[in-house]
XYZ file of C-alpha atoms in Angstrom:
672
model
C 6.663 27.934 5.304
C 4.487 29.579 7.870
C 4.915 33.055 6.140
C 3.857 31.378 2.723
C 0.838 29.700 4.335
C -0.130 32.994 5.928
C -0.095 34.751 2.500
C -1.992 31.878 0.994
C -4.782 32.126 3.681
C -4.843 36.009 3.249
C -5.136 35.547 -0.465
C -7.999 33.003 0.016
C -9.785 35.412 2.403
C -9.279 38.243 -0.119
C -10.700 36.302 -3.019
C -13.301 34.115 -1.379
C -14.284 36.139 1.669
C -16.417 38.829 0.026
C -18.092 36.197 -2.176
C -19.261 34.349 0.908
C -20.416 37.407 2.545
C -22.353 38.498 -0.527
C -23.928 35.206 -0.960
C -25.117 35.152 2.783
C -26.363 38.781 2.563
C -28.526 37.859 -0.603
C -29.783 34.682 1.042
C -30.996 36.702 4.121
C -32.470 39.261 1.907
C -34.596 36.739 -0.096
C -35.729 35.090 3.233
C -38.729 37.401 3.902
C -39.970 36.630 0.458
C -39.883 33.076 0.991
C -41.405 33.429 4.482
C -44.270 35.634 2.997
C -45.007 32.843 0.343
C -45.089 30.191 3.125
C -47.502 32.128 5.257
C -49.848 32.756 2.282
C -49.844 29.033 1.163
C -50.048 27.662 4.838
C -53.457 29.531 5.377
C -54.790 28.263 1.925
C -58.591 28.851 1.802
C -59.754 28.953 -1.906
C -63.393 29.180 -0.865
C -62.905 32.412 0.891
C -60.037 34.157 -0.934
C -60.593 37.754 0.440
C -60.394 36.578 4.000
C -57.535 34.275 3.181
C -55.390 37.037 1.640
C -56.263 39.568 4.288
C -55.403 37.195 7.156
C -52.130 36.251 5.407
C -51.089 39.847 5.145
C -52.091 40.602 8.729
C -49.959 37.680 9.985
C -46.801 38.982 8.226
C -46.575 41.827 10.666
C -47.091 39.908 13.842
C -44.218 39.525 16.281
C -43.810 35.695 16.036
C -43.443 35.794 12.186
C -40.798 38.538 12.692
C -38.993 36.522 15.289
C -39.192 33.367 12.999
C -37.450 35.456 10.206
C -34.716 36.484 12.602
C -34.322 32.846 13.676
C -34.267 31.717 10.084
C -31.499 34.241 9.349
C -29.404 32.503 11.911
C -30.116 29.190 10.423
C -29.203 30.493 6.838
C -25.978 31.786 8.256
C -25.122 28.368 9.690
C -25.970 26.577 6.492
C -23.805 29.112 4.489
C -20.789 28.632 6.816
C -21.147 24.789 6.157
C -21.226 25.562 2.424
C -18.078 27.482 2.625
C -16.287 24.867 4.727
C -17.216 21.843 2.785
C -16.959 23.008 -0.770
C -14.680 21.239 -3.292
C -13.604 22.050 -6.750
C -12.609 18.349 -7.278
C -15.418 15.956 -6.593
C -14.960 13.004 -4.178
C -16.060 9.868 -6.114
C -16.216 6.674 -3.982
C -15.126 3.683 -6.179
C -16.951 1.059 -4.076
C -19.977 0.829 -1.742
C -17.805 0.338 1.282
C -15.964 3.632 0.453
C -19.345 5.443 0.294
C -20.273 4.091 3.755
C -16.910 5.285 5.031
C -17.692 8.726 3.813
C -21.045 8.656 5.516
C -19.597 7.658 8.944
C -16.699 9.990 8.770
C -16.602 12.488 11.748
C -16.883 15.528 9.690
C -19.944 14.215 7.882
C -21.499 13.066 11.037
C -21.169 16.654 12.427
C -22.539 17.912 9.060
C -25.513 15.630 9.356
C -26.207 16.391 13.104
C -26.208 20.211 12.591
C -28.334 20.062 9.583
C -30.832 17.938 11.577
C -30.902 20.439 14.336
C -31.231 23.254 11.875
C -33.996 21.372 10.136
C -35.808 21.149 13.456
C -35.518 24.866 14.220
C -37.054 25.536 10.602
C -39.846 23.094 11.412
C -40.490 24.852 14.595
C -40.834 28.184 12.879
C -43.053 26.681 10.254
C -45.339 25.166 12.925
C -45.543 28.519 14.772
C -46.321 30.423 11.583
C -48.868 27.831 10.526
C -50.881 28.285 13.686
C -53.862 26.153 14.653
C -53.275 22.624 15.791
C -49.530 22.781 14.999
C -48.575 25.811 17.061
C -47.866 24.458 20.457
C -46.093 21.385 21.774
C -48.231 21.156 24.949
C -51.850 21.812 24.915
C -54.612 21.795 27.621
C -56.867 18.730 27.585
C -59.448 16.832 29.680
C -58.533 13.146 29.446
C -61.428 12.034 31.795
C -64.732 11.099 30.217
C -66.883 12.697 32.813
C -67.353 16.534 32.694
C -68.083 16.912 36.374
C -64.683 15.747 37.819
C -62.784 16.876 34.657
C -59.374 18.558 35.710
C -57.484 20.443 32.906
C -54.192 18.837 32.179
C -51.359 19.375 29.692
C -51.213 16.921 26.987
C -48.655 16.286 24.211
C -49.540 17.876 20.927
C -48.455 15.086 18.578
C -48.938 17.310 15.477
C -46.287 19.676 16.857
C -44.006 16.758 17.505
C -44.603 15.342 14.012
C -43.445 18.750 12.625
C -40.323 18.912 14.671
C -39.404 15.288 13.862
C -40.126 15.726 10.142
C -37.861 18.769 10.117
C -34.936 16.925 11.748
C -35.515 14.072 9.263
C -35.423 16.449 6.204
C -32.330 18.156 7.530
C -30.563 14.789 7.809
C -31.894 13.661 4.414
C -30.497 16.947 2.885
C -27.058 16.345 4.482
C -27.094 12.718 3.141
C -27.966 13.729 -0.412
C -25.506 16.649 -0.051
C -22.787 14.035 0.309
C -24.016 11.308 -2.133
C -24.787 13.678 -4.992
C -21.529 15.630 -4.470
C -23.503 18.834 -3.931
C -20.357 20.438 -2.452
C -18.796 20.271 -5.968
C -18.328 23.682 -7.539
C -18.890 23.406 -11.290
C -17.306 26.356 -13.074
C -19.516 27.614 -15.980
C -18.393 27.075 -19.514
C -20.103 30.350 -20.778
C -19.519 33.311 -18.489
C -22.897 35.117 -17.524
C -23.857 37.715 -15.003
C -24.734 36.385 -11.731
C -28.426 37.587 -11.824
C -28.998 35.709 -15.142
C -27.466 32.524 -13.760
C -29.827 32.813 -10.627
C -32.938 33.582 -12.595
C -32.253 30.564 -14.994
C -31.867 28.202 -11.969
C -34.806 29.571 -9.919
C -37.648 27.642 -11.504
C -35.536 24.362 -11.570
C -34.759 25.029 -7.830
C -38.539 25.371 -6.987
C -39.399 22.348 -8.952
C -36.618 20.278 -7.347
C -37.641 21.442 -3.820
C -41.252 20.541 -4.351
C -40.535 17.021 -5.609
C -37.775 16.356 -3.109
C -40.004 17.513 -0.034
C -42.730 14.893 -1.450
C -40.201 12.124 -1.297
C -38.994 13.269 2.204
C -42.440 13.337 3.691
C -43.241 10.010 2.168
C -40.132 8.376 3.729
C -40.667 10.139 7.221
C -44.320 8.870 7.320
C -42.961 5.216 6.881
C -40.306 5.840 9.442
C -42.858 7.463 11.922
C -45.349 4.545 11.456
C -42.732 2.119 12.711
C -40.678 4.121 15.248
C -42.879 7.283 16.028
C -44.067 5.835 19.481
C -40.416 6.052 20.810
C -39.916 9.763 20.715
C -43.583 10.367 21.668
C -43.275 8.182 24.883
C -39.911 9.625 25.629
C -40.923 13.274 25.394
C -44.335 12.763 27.253
C -42.480 10.912 30.163
C -39.691 13.543 30.327
C -41.972 16.653 30.166
C -44.581 15.032 32.161
C -47.248 15.501 29.526
C -50.291 13.245 29.059
C -51.528 11.689 25.857
C -54.944 12.665 24.767
C -56.846 9.407 24.222
C -59.636 11.221 22.357
C -57.387 11.787 19.243
C -56.003 9.217 16.849
C -52.355 8.663 17.272
C -50.334 9.619 14.253
C -48.283 6.464 14.300
C -51.271 4.522 12.740
C -52.685 4.383 9.312
C -55.704 6.338 10.374
C -53.591 9.121 11.846
C -51.242 9.334 8.994
C -54.064 9.437 6.308
C -54.648 13.141 7.282
C -54.507 15.367 4.138
C -54.083 18.533 6.163
C -51.088 17.083 8.132
C -49.409 15.824 4.796
C -50.024 19.084 3.042
C -48.493 21.099 5.822
C -45.626 18.817 6.349
C -44.912 18.942 2.682
C -45.094 22.733 2.590
C -42.673 22.800 5.546
C -40.335 20.687 3.511
C -40.560 22.810 0.607
C -39.862 25.982 2.700
C -36.773 24.347 4.207
C -35.415 23.058 0.930
C -35.995 26.304 -0.945
C -34.328 28.438 1.530
C -31.371 26.077 1.935
C -31.091 25.508 -1.811
C -31.080 29.432 -2.454
C -28.112 29.777 -0.060
C -26.340 26.939 -1.713
C -26.956 28.138 -5.296
C -25.808 31.771 -4.443
C -22.659 30.341 -2.883
C -21.844 28.270 -6.075
C -22.562 31.334 -8.234
C -20.383 33.737 -6.449
C -17.545 31.273 -5.626
C -17.209 30.413 -9.410
C -17.129 33.941 -10.602
C -14.061 34.949 -12.562
C -11.285 36.652 -10.930
C -8.723 38.702 -12.809
C -5.001 38.038 -11.578
C -2.443 40.719 -12.772
C 0.246 39.094 -15.052
C 2.863 41.730 -13.926
C 2.810 43.415 -10.515
C 2.115 47.160 -10.402
C 3.615 47.348 -6.859
C 6.150 45.158 -5.093
C 3.409 43.979 -2.584
C 1.355 42.430 -5.418
C 4.029 39.967 -6.452
C 2.426 36.953 -4.575
C -0.958 37.781 -6.229
C 0.403 37.720 -9.934
C -0.791 34.850 -12.249
C 2.609 33.243 -12.886
C 3.485 33.246 -9.194
C 0.153 31.672 -8.228
C 0.297 29.055 -10.978
C 3.701 27.916 -9.849
C 3.035 27.989 -6.101
C 0.883 25.525 -4.144
C -2.264 27.703 -3.447
C -5.803 26.354 -2.341
C -7.283 24.506 -5.116
C -10.100 27.084 -5.772
C -7.378 29.760 -6.196
C -5.523 27.693 -8.678
C -8.783 26.867 -10.544
C -9.665 30.627 -10.644
C -6.021 31.338 -11.909
C -6.340 28.797 -14.739
C -9.728 30.125 -15.699
C -8.237 33.485 -15.850
C -5.431 32.133 -17.998
C -7.903 30.657 -20.411
C -10.001 33.840 -20.586
C -6.922 36.117 -21.176
C -5.506 33.906 -23.827
C -8.698 34.321 -25.879
C -10.105 37.749 -25.284
C -7.347 39.932 -23.890
C -4.643 41.029 -26.441
C -3.135 43.570 -23.870
C -2.732 40.934 -21.295
C -1.198 38.334 -23.957
C 1.449 40.928 -24.571
C 2.309 40.932 -20.795
C 2.739 37.307 -21.061
C 5.090 37.478 -24.135
C 7.027 40.366 -22.699
C 10.647 40.196 -21.414
C 11.857 41.397 -17.995
C 13.771 44.624 -17.578
C 16.711 44.510 -17.044
C 17.820 40.986 -18.292
C 15.465 40.344 -21.195
C 14.175 37.035 -19.764
C 10.624 35.672 -20.639
C 9.816 35.036 -16.999
C 6.046 35.209 -17.380
C 5.925 32.909 -20.367
C 8.293 30.361 -18.774
C 6.370 30.219 -15.412
C 2.935 29.781 -17.261
C 4.000 27.255 -19.835
C 5.991 25.203 -17.309
C 2.998 24.939 -15.017
C 0.674 23.950 -17.939
C 3.014 21.398 -19.361
C 3.476 19.932 -15.793
C -0.315 19.535 -15.325
C -0.601 17.820 -18.698
C 2.398 15.542 -17.977
C 0.926 14.654 -14.604
C -2.340 13.674 -16.260
C -0.402 11.673 -18.896
C 1.429 9.683 -16.239
C -1.718 9.088 -14.344
C -3.495 7.648 -17.281
C -0.400 5.465 -18.166
C -0.479 4.127 -14.526
C -4.218 3.412 -14.891
C -3.820 1.665 -18.231
C -0.923 -0.554 -17.059
C -3.010 -1.557 -14.012
C -5.936 -2.407 -16.332
C -3.519 -4.340 -18.797
C -1.986 -6.182 -15.837
C -5.471 -7.133 -14.339
C -6.659 -8.236 -17.866
C -3.802 -10.842 -18.368
C -4.319 -14.523 -17.618
C -2.471 -15.586 -14.448
C -0.140 -18.594 -14.628
C -1.008 -21.425 -12.331
C 0.580 -21.127 -8.848
C 2.840 -24.025 -9.090
C 4.339 -24.329 -12.452
C 5.681 -22.202 -15.326
C 4.965 -23.179 -18.840
C 7.408 -22.807 -21.643
C 6.173 -22.284 -25.209
C 6.177 -25.646 -27.096
C 7.882 -24.068 -30.102
C 11.168 -23.751 -27.983
C 12.984 -26.850 -26.999
C 12.266 -27.792 -23.443
C 9.537 -29.168 -21.275
C 7.248 -27.758 -18.496
C 9.517 -26.529 -15.695
C 7.948 -26.667 -12.221
C 9.210 -23.920 -9.861
C 7.834 -21.989 -6.960
C 6.230 -18.597 -7.472
C 8.951 -16.991 -5.513
C 11.432 -17.989 -8.117
C 9.106 -16.600 -10.839
C 9.361 -13.392 -9.017
C 13.173 -13.801 -8.953
C 13.207 -14.199 -12.587
C 11.087 -11.105 -13.139
C 13.717 -9.188 -11.171
C 16.439 -10.568 -13.300
C 14.676 -9.535 -16.462
C 13.025 -6.164 -15.815
C 10.055 -5.120 -17.579
C 10.583 -3.295 -20.861
C 10.146 0.345 -20.750
C 7.336 2.212 -22.562
C 7.752 3.314 -26.198
C 9.929 6.376 -26.744
C 6.767 8.059 -28.001
C 5.211 8.218 -24.567
C 8.450 8.395 -22.575
C 10.098 11.282 -24.461
C 7.789 14.045 -23.339
C 6.861 13.119 -19.834
C 7.977 15.482 -17.088
C 8.536 14.828 -13.369
C 5.429 14.467 -11.469
C 4.780 16.798 -8.485
C 3.561 14.608 -5.596
C 2.412 16.115 -2.373
C 4.814 15.197 0.469
C 2.271 13.632 2.642
C 0.436 11.438 0.017
C 1.385 7.789 0.398
C -0.134 6.641 -2.831
C -0.625 2.935 -2.962
C 0.132 2.462 0.857
C -2.384 0.578 3.018
C -3.131 3.768 4.965
C -3.916 5.982 1.956
C -7.517 6.765 1.187
C -9.289 4.319 -1.361
C -10.318 7.243 -3.410
C -6.681 8.321 -3.954
C -5.733 4.801 -4.900
C -8.702 4.515 -7.231
C -7.869 7.904 -8.822
C -4.288 6.825 -9.495
C -5.326 3.635 -11.092
C -3.553 1.466 -8.330
C -5.028 -1.985 -7.701
C -4.861 -3.480 -4.312
C -2.871 -6.593 -4.673
C -3.833 -7.921 -1.275
C -7.658 -7.813 -2.231
C -9.323 -10.993 -3.005
C -10.405 -9.691 -6.444
C -7.056 -8.608 -7.730
C -6.231 -10.510 -10.841
C -9.366 -12.513 -10.593
C -11.113 -13.379 -13.873
C -14.783 -13.853 -13.954
C -15.069 -15.248 -17.620
C -12.669 -16.114 -20.257
C -14.118 -13.280 -22.376
C -12.340 -10.716 -19.981
C -8.933 -12.563 -20.700
C -9.531 -12.373 -24.442
C -10.533 -8.684 -24.237
C -7.640 -7.782 -21.878
C -5.719 -5.204 -23.838
C -1.847 -5.244 -23.921
C -1.051 -1.523 -24.459
C 2.631 -2.312 -24.955
C 4.607 -5.498 -25.028
C 7.089 -5.913 -22.232
C 10.182 -8.116 -22.411
C 8.878 -10.374 -19.677
C 5.696 -10.964 -21.730
C 7.831 -12.094 -24.741
C 9.698 -14.432 -22.525
C 6.613 -15.766 -20.960
C 5.115 -16.487 -24.450
C 8.414 -18.187 -25.575
C 8.855 -16.057 -28.644
C 12.645 -15.146 -27.929
C 15.398 -17.671 -27.377
C 17.024 -15.359 -24.990
C 14.718 -16.637 -22.365
C 16.722 -19.902 -21.771
C 19.747 -18.065 -19.972
C 17.097 -16.139 -17.792
C 15.461 -19.605 -16.935
C 18.799 -21.112 -16.103
C 19.581 -18.218 -13.838
C 16.200 -18.644 -12.119
C 16.921 -22.233 -11.585
C 20.368 -21.574 -10.072
C 18.585 -19.106 -7.790
C 16.127 -21.804 -6.826
C 18.894 -24.144 -5.777
C 20.499 -21.402 -3.624
C 17.437 -20.107 -1.726
C 14.565 -22.418 -0.544
C 11.525 -21.140 1.069
C 10.652 -22.400 4.552
C 7.660 -24.564 5.184
C 5.878 -21.968 7.371
C 6.058 -19.279 4.602
C 4.711 -21.663 2.034
C 1.842 -22.660 4.447
C 1.074 -19.074 5.217
C 0.974 -18.151 1.478
C -1.361 -21.094 0.769
C -3.709 -20.115 3.657
C -3.821 -16.531 2.474
C -4.822 -17.526 -1.123
C -7.520 -19.930 0.401
C -8.910 -16.991 2.501
C -8.844 -14.673 -0.680
C -10.742 -17.336 -2.679
C -13.146 -17.942 0.029
C -14.013 -14.223 0.357
C -14.123 -13.508 -3.351
C -16.961 -16.173 -3.537
C -19.063 -14.455 -1.008
C -21.803 -12.358 -2.572
C -22.310 -9.880 0.281
C -18.386 -9.296 0.439
C -18.251 -8.757 -3.224
C -21.440 -6.361 -3.148
C -19.540 -3.981 -0.680
C -16.028 -4.263 -1.767
C -16.184 -4.645 -5.570
C -15.066 -1.442 -7.434
C -17.431 0.139 -9.999
C -15.678 0.552 -13.244
C -17.345 3.814 -14.259
C -16.744 5.349 -10.841
C -13.079 4.472 -11.168
C -12.878 6.040 -14.587
C -14.609 9.157 -13.095
C -12.225 9.340 -10.298
C -9.273 9.284 -12.652
C -10.595 12.458 -14.582
C -12.199 14.069 -11.538
C -9.763 17.185 -11.785
C -9.696 17.381 -15.597
C -11.244 20.810 -15.511
C -7.736 22.160 -14.656
C -6.115 20.444 -17.503
C -8.870 21.488 -20.019
C -8.210 25.189 -19.024
C -4.446 24.476 -19.217
C -4.996 23.002 -22.824
C -7.143 25.942 -23.913
C -4.988 28.559 -22.466
C -1.651 27.146 -23.773
C -2.991 26.537 -27.265
C -4.561 29.858 -27.588
C -1.331 31.602 -26.421
C 0.714 29.504 -28.974
C -1.672 30.405 -31.708
C -1.622 34.113 -30.813
C 2.186 34.157 -30.719
C 2.385 33.568 -34.416
C 1.461 37.235 -34.847
C 1.872 38.709 -31.436
C 5.004 37.298 -30.174
C 7.602 39.961 -31.026
C 10.590 38.412 -29.389
C 9.942 34.734 -30.199
C 9.603 33.488 -26.604
C 7.106 30.828 -27.557
C 9.193 29.227 -30.313
C 11.764 27.955 -27.733
C 9.127 25.851 -25.992
C 6.955 24.936 -29.068
C 8.689 21.422 -29.480
C 8.090 20.587 -25.877
C 4.451 21.798 -26.144
C 3.725 19.608 -29.236
C 5.462 16.576 -27.691
C 3.096 16.950 -24.514
C 0.030 17.403 -26.441
C 0.562 14.625 -28.966
C 1.627 12.206 -26.082
C -1.435 13.055 -24.103
C -3.717 12.398 -27.185
C -2.203 9.146 -27.638
C -2.667 8.114 -24.083
C -6.171 9.427 -24.200
C -6.948 7.535 -27.315
C -5.591 4.369 -25.688
C -7.711 4.906 -22.573
C -10.995 5.060 -24.731
C -10.028 1.663 -26.364
C -10.042 0.093 -22.715
C -12.750 -2.335 -21.935
C -15.625 -1.085 -19.700
C -14.780 2.511 -21.016
C -17.725 4.122 -22.858
C -16.639 6.058 -26.026
C -20.042 8.306 -25.939
C -20.932 10.665 -23.200
C -24.100 9.722 -21.271
C -27.137 11.951 -21.601
C -27.319 14.329 -18.606
C -30.909 15.383 -17.863
C -31.584 19.011 -16.719
C -31.356 18.812 -12.945
C -30.521 21.200 -10.074
C -27.646 19.073 -8.891
C -24.640 19.236 -11.358
C -23.196 16.147 -12.758
C -20.889 17.616 -15.401
C -17.915 15.911 -13.665
C -19.121 12.644 -15.023
C -18.404 13.710 -18.678
C -15.165 15.468 -18.106
C -13.202 12.810 -19.966
C -15.119 13.443 -23.060
C -14.611 17.304 -22.604
C -10.952 16.702 -22.239
C -10.666 14.587 -25.345
C -12.524 17.282 -27.430
C -10.479 20.155 -25.975
C -7.207 18.119 -26.713
C -8.040 17.644 -30.367
C -9.285 21.192 -30.854
C -6.102 22.637 -29.217
C -3.957 20.698 -31.672
C -6.027 21.819 -34.582
C -5.747 25.397 -33.339
C -1.905 25.242 -33.537
C -1.661 23.350 -36.738
C -4.171 25.527 -38.400
C -2.322 28.913 -37.529
C 1.379 27.562 -38.094
C 0.499 25.262 -41.061
C 3.505 23.843 -42.955
C 5.872 25.793 -40.563
C 5.479 22.971 -38.036
C 7.607 20.735 -40.332
C 10.647 22.668 -39.082
C 9.959 21.822 -35.542
C 12.087 19.117 -34.000
C 9.801 16.276 -32.896
C 9.986 12.554 -33.084
C 9.034 10.611 -36.267
C 5.733 9.271 -34.710
C 4.836 12.793 -33.801
C 5.514 14.100 -37.228
C 3.128 11.482 -38.737
C 0.445 12.678 -36.245
C 1.032 16.348 -36.927
C 0.751 15.698 -40.712
C -2.606 14.001 -40.096
C -3.705 17.270 -38.356
C -2.341 19.278 -41.038
C -4.373 17.427 -43.557
C -7.469 17.404 -41.347
C -7.591 13.642 -41.158
C -7.704 13.279 -37.291
């Protein structure tokens, strides 16, 4: 285990290390350009342009500007380290407001926010020093006495400099907060591969615009905060440093002091300088980290075995390595006939298709995992949509002889144990493969994270909102994706329910619940009903349907690449597979793809699930993860059409179920 973990860390450093270093180097190299632009704009004097330009260029060679550039380089290095430590290829989507609050107060996020606030204060100090004038120093000489005869020079607090420092800390913390809320640590892989320079040049105007607008909002929010709480740091710093407050100047924590256009402009410019330099480091890291990486299909030397594509796909590497491997699989399946031949080749000696077996097994396992996850989510949605029986009685359908039988809920659970829930249809069950669950993930346990339970579609039965129905329309729209045996017996549609009911009655006579147990159950239900009626509790704990759906498909990019890579390889095998290695797994591939398509179609028929993707406006922050389910649906249908178009009527000889044959025929006739 330790040797495998060491190899994975070495591979991660080999793949990601130079990318982080290159992003940091380019960020530092672009820093003097941003600093020069800041110095020129901070000394803005449109009425004397020649003096303005000459003074600005003279300031660029001063010692304090060079020192500020060196200090800003250290800040960029720290920001880049946090970008490399907090990145994620699968976005973390909180399903409720309380989950979002939990993310904000998480110790790692607190450290992230504190460090960014300190770095923001350092940037603001550099901006104040380079701006010069009344913003340059924290302590300035003053004469607080009105009489000039007995005036004694004293050191007073420069509130303008303090305003700059606090605004920098506020902007740094706000940046960290938006970094978490907007999932800015998410690394979206580009659909169309482009050169790094072209990607950076395309995003640069959007970056500048976003930084200017966001700085405007940050300064506005800080002015409001300083108006109410600005006297606290002012008094504390003046007392700690034994500085006086100049009574001749207007305090900045008043409306008169804040209505200073020069102060507002320089604070806004400081925010733009901070955001643009940090966004450049963040953007360059995203561009370099999502660049394609070529993994060899077959090792040239024995030492390269652990770096081969089949080995990486079937191991448990860091997620970014697995994403890069699947991206490489998708690209080689489309554009590299030579590497496709390596996938279809046989091992020597032995003549076994190890490469194809490993790659196809991992792709089918990924697709089966997604199928099972969607089935779990749909079963939970269907169970939540059904109307619950009253707590004290079990009603039998009037078509069957008998009357209303009153029994305890515990005996209803006994009856449900006697008659198990009917299994799913063979169409879904036949092609599912075993799930690969991480050994430390306790899905559904009270100690597991709410995002994991939300992603797996597991509802918390202990929550006061489980099974609650807000309106009768929800009950009527509640979908029953498949009919179980217990549902048929509850509806009284089968006469075989009578022996089961008798067995439950015999069990009720044998076991009687205690009075304390019944009393505790009633009290628990009363507490749940009480909390579910409180608006504030519902506001924080209710799960947002759209967020829950996005969490289910948060890692769908892996499955899209697996679909595209597998379908392109299968289509290319029709003419390139000399040994017929793909034909042995073609039935399993078709079963998996058709089963997944059926489950995805059922998902889009659920209530609260939109069938059309939302319109995504052009923004610097990527939100493509919100539409991954629509991309998955399109890729799945395209993959099936790609296979059926190439193989045509030959697919009729493939052994699949009757339902799948009908679906394949629809694809062959272009009716899907």
